[in-house]
PDB file of C-alpha atoms in Angstrom:
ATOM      1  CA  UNK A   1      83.246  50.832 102.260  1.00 85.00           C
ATOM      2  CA  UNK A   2      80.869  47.560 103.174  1.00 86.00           C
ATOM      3  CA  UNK A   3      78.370  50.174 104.867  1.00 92.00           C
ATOM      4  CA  UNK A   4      78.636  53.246 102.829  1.00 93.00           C
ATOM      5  CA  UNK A   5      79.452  55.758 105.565  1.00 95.00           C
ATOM      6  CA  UNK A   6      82.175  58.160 106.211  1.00 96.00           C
ATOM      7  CA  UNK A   7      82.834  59.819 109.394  1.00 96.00           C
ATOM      8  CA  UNK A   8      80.956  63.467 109.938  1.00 93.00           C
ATOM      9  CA  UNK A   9      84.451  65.176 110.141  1.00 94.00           C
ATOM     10  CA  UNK A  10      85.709  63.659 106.489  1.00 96.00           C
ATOM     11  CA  UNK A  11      83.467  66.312 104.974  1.00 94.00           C
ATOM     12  CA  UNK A  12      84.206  69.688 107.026  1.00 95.00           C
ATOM     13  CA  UNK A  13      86.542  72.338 105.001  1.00 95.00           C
ATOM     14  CA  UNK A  14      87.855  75.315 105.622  1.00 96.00           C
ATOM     15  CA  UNK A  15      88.318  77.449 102.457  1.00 94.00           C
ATOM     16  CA  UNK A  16      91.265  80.004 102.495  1.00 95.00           C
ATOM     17  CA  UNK A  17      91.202  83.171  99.915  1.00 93.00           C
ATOM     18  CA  UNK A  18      94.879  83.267  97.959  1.00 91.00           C
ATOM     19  CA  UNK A  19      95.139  86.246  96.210  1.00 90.00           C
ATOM     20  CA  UNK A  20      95.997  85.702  92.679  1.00 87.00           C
ATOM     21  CA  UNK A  21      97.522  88.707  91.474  1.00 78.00           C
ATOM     22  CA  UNK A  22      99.266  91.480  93.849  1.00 77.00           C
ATOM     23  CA  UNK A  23      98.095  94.269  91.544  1.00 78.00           C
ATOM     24  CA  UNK A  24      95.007  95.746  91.019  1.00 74.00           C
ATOM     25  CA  UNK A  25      91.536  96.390  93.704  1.00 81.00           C
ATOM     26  CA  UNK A  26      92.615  93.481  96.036  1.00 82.00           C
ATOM     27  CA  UNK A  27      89.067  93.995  97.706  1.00 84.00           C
ATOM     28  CA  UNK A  28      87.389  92.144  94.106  1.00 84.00           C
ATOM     29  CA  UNK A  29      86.614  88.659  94.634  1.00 83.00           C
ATOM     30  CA  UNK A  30      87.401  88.213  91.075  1.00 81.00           C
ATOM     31  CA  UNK A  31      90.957  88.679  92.660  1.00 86.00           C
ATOM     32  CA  UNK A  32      91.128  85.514  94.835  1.00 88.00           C
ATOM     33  CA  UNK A  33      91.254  81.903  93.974  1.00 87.00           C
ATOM     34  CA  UNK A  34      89.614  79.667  96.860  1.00 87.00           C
ATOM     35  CA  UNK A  35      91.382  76.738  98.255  1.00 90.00           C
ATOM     36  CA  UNK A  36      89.554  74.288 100.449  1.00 92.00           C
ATOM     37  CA  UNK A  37      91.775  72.417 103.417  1.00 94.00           C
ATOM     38  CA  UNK A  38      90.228  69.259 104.236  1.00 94.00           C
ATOM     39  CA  UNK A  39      90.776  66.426 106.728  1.00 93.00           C
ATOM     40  CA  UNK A  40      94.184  64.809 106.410  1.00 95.00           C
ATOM     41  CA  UNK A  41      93.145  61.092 106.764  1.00 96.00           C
ATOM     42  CA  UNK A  42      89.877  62.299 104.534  1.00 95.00           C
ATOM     43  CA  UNK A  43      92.586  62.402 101.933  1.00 95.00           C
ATOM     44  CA  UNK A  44      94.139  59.276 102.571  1.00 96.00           C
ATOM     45  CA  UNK A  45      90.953  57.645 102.610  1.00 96.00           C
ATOM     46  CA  UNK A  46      90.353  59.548  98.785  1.00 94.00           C
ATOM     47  CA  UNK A  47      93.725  58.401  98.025  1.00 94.00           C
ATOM     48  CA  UNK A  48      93.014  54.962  98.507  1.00 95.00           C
ATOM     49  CA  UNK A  49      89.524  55.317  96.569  1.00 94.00           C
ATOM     50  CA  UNK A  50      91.124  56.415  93.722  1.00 91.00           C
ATOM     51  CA  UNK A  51      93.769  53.611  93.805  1.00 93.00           C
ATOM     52  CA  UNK A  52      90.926  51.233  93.648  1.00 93.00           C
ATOM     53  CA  UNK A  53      88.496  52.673  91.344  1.00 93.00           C
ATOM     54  CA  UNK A  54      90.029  55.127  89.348  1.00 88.00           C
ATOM     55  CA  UNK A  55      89.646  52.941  86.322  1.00 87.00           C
ATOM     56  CA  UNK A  56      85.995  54.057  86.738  1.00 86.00           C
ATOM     57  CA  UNK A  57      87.099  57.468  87.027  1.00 81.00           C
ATOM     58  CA  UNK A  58      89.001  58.222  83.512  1.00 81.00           C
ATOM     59  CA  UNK A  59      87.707  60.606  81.477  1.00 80.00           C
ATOM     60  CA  UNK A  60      88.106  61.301  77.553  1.00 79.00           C
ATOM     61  CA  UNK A  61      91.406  61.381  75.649  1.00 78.00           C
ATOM     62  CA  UNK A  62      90.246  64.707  74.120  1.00 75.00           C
ATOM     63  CA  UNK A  63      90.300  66.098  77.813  1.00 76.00           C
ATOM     64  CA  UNK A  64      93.392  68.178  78.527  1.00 74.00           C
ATOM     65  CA  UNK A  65      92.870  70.117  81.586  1.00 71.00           C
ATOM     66  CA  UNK A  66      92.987  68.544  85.131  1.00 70.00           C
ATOM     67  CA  UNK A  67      94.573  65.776  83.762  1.00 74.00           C
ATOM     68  CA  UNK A  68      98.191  64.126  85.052  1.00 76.00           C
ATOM     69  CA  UNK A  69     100.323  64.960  82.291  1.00 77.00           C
ATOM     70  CA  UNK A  70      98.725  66.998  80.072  1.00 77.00           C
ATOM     71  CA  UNK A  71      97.852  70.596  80.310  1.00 74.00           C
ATOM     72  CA  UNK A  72      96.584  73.917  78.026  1.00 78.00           C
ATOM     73  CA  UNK A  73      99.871  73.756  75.771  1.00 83.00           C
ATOM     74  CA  UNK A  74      98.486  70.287  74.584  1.00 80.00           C
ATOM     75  CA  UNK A  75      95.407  71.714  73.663  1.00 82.00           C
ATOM     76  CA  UNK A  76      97.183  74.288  72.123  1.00 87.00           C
ATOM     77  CA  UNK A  77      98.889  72.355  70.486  1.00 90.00           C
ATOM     78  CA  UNK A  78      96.158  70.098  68.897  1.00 86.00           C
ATOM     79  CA  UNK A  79      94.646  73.401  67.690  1.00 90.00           C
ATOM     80  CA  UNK A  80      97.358  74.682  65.541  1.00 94.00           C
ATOM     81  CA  UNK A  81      97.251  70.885  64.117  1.00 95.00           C
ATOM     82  CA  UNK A  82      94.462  70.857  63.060  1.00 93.00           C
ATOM     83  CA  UNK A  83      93.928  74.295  61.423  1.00 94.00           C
ATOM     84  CA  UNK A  84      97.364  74.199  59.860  1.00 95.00           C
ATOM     85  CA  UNK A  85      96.252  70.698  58.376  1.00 96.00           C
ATOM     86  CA  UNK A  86      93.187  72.202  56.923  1.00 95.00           C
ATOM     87  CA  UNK A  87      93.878  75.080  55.732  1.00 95.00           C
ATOM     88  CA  UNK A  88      96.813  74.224  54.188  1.00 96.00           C
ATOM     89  CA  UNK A  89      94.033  71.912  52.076  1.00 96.00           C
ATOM     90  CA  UNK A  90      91.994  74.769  51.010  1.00 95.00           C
ATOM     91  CA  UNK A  91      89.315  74.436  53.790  1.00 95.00           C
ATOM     92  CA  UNK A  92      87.885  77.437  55.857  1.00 92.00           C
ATOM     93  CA  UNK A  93      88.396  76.400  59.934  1.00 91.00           C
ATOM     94  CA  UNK A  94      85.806  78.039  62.248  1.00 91.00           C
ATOM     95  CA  UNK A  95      86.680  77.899  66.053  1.00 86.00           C
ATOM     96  CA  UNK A  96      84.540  78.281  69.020  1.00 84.00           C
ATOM     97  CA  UNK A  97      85.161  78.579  72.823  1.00 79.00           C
ATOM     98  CA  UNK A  98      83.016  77.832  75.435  1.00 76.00           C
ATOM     99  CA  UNK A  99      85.198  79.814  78.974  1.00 72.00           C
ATOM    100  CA  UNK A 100      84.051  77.045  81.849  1.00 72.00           C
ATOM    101  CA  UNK A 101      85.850  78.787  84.213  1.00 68.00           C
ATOM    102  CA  UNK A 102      84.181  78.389  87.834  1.00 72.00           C
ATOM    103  CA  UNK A 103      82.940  75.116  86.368  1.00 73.00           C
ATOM    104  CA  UNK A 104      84.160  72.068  89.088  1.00 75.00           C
ATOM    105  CA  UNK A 105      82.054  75.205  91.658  1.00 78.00           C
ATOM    106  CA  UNK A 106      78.732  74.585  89.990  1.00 82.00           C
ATOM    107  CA  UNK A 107      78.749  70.732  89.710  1.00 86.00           C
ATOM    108  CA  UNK A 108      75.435  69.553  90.715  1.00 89.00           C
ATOM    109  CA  UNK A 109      75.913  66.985  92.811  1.00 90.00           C
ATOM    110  CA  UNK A 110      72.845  64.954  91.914  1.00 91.00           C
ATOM    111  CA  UNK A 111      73.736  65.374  88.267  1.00 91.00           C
ATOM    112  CA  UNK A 112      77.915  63.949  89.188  1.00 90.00           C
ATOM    113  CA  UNK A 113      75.910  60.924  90.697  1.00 92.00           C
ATOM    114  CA  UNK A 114      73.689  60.160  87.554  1.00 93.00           C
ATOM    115  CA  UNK A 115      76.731  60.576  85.357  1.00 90.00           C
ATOM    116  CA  UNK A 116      78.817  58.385  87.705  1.00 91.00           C
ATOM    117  CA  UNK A 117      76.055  55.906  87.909  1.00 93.00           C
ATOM    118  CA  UNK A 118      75.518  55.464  83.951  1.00 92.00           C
ATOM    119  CA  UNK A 119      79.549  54.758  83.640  1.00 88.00           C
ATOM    120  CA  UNK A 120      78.676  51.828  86.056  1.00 89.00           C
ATOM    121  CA  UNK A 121      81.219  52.472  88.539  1.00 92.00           C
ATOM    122  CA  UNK A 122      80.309  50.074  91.826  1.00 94.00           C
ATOM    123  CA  UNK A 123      77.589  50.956  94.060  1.00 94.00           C
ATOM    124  CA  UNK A 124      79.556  51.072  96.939  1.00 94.00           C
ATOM    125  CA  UNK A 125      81.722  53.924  95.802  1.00 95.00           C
ATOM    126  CA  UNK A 126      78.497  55.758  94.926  1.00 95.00           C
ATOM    127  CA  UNK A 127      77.143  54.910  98.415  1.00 96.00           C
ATOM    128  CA  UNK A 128      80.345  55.817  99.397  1.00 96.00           C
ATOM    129  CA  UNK A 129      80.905  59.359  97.673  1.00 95.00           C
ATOM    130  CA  UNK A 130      76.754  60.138  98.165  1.00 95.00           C
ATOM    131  CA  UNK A 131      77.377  59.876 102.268  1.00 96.00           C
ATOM    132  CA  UNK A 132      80.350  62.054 101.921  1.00 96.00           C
ATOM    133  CA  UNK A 133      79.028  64.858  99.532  1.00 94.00           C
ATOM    134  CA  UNK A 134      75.569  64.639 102.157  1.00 94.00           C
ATOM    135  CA  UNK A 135      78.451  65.970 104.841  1.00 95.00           C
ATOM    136  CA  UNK A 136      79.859  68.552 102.819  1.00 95.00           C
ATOM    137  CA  UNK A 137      80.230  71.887 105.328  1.00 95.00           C
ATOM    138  CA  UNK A 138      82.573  74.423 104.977  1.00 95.00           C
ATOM    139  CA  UNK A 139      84.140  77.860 106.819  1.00 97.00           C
ATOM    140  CA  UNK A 140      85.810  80.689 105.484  1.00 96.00           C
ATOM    141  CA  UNK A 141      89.182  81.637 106.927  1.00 96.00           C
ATOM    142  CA  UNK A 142      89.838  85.108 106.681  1.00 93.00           C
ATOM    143  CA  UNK A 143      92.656  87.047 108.693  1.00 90.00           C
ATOM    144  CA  UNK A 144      92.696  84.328 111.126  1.00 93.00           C
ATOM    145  CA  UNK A 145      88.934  84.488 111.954  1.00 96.00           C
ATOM    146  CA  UNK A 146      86.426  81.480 110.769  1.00 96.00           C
ATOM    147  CA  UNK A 147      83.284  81.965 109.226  1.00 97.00           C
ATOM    148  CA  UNK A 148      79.756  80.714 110.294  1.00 97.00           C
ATOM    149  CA  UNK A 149      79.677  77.057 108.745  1.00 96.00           C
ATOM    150  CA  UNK A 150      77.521  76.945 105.937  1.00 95.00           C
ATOM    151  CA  UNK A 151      76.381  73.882 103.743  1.00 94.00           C
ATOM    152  CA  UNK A 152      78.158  72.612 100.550  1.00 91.00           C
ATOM    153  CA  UNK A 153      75.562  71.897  97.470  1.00 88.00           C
ATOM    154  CA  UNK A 154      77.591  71.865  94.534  1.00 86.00           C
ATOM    155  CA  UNK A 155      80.830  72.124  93.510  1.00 81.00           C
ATOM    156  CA  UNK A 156      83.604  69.137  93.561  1.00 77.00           C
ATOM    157  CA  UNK A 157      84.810  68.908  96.708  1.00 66.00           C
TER     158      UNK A 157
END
């Protein structure tokens, strides 16, 4: 933490196709969810980041997904709340959607560290998180065979 470095190694991944459904072409992409195995003590070392700064790291209490606790049926939930309350009064409810599926894979990582910087967490986490995210690499595991290594540039890692 005092010198804002992480070892090389805390940034190497090896990301593993799991099939999401059984059914269908099973040679579509659109079939497979990718999961990303990283260092064990890489996530001890996260673990411990979080325990100390995740105060910084809270985000709105309008968020529901990839949050502890809470989840679509919230959401859900909320919805049916607040068009029942409404039009129950008379009032007309329009409702968009914005699908951001795929969106934690096309994270900028410059933009993450402005919007991390203008919530003031500490610059040594940023120092910190900007060393790791430099390191990012990753392989492809497929039928037992790795991939050439290739660079991370965006995405949450």
């Amino acid at each position: 933490m005092l010198h804002g470095y992480v070892p090389s190694n805390f940034g190497c991944g090896i990301i593993v196709p799991i099939l999401k459904h059984r059914l269908g072409d099973v040679s579509s992409l659109d079939k497979y969810r990718a999961i990303t195995v990283s260092n064990t003590i890489a996530k001890v070392f996260e673990l411990c980041l979080l325990r100390k700064f995740g105060d910084f790291l809270t985000s709105h209490r309008l968020q529901f997904g990839f949050k502890k606790g809470v989840g679509c049926s919230n959401a859900v939930f909320s919805l049916q709340q607040v068009t029942s309350y409404f039009t129950k009064r008379g009032s007309c409810v329009y409702l968009s959607s914005l699908d951001a599926s795929k969106a934690f894979d096309r994270v900028t990582h410059a933009k993450l560290f402005d919007k991390l910087a203008n919530r003031n967490v500490p610059h040594c986490l940023l120092r910190v998180l900007h060393n790791w995210y430099n390191k990012l690499v990753s392989v492809v595991k497929w039928n037992g065979v790795l991939s050439k290594s290739f660079v991370v540039s965006c995405g949450i890692y």
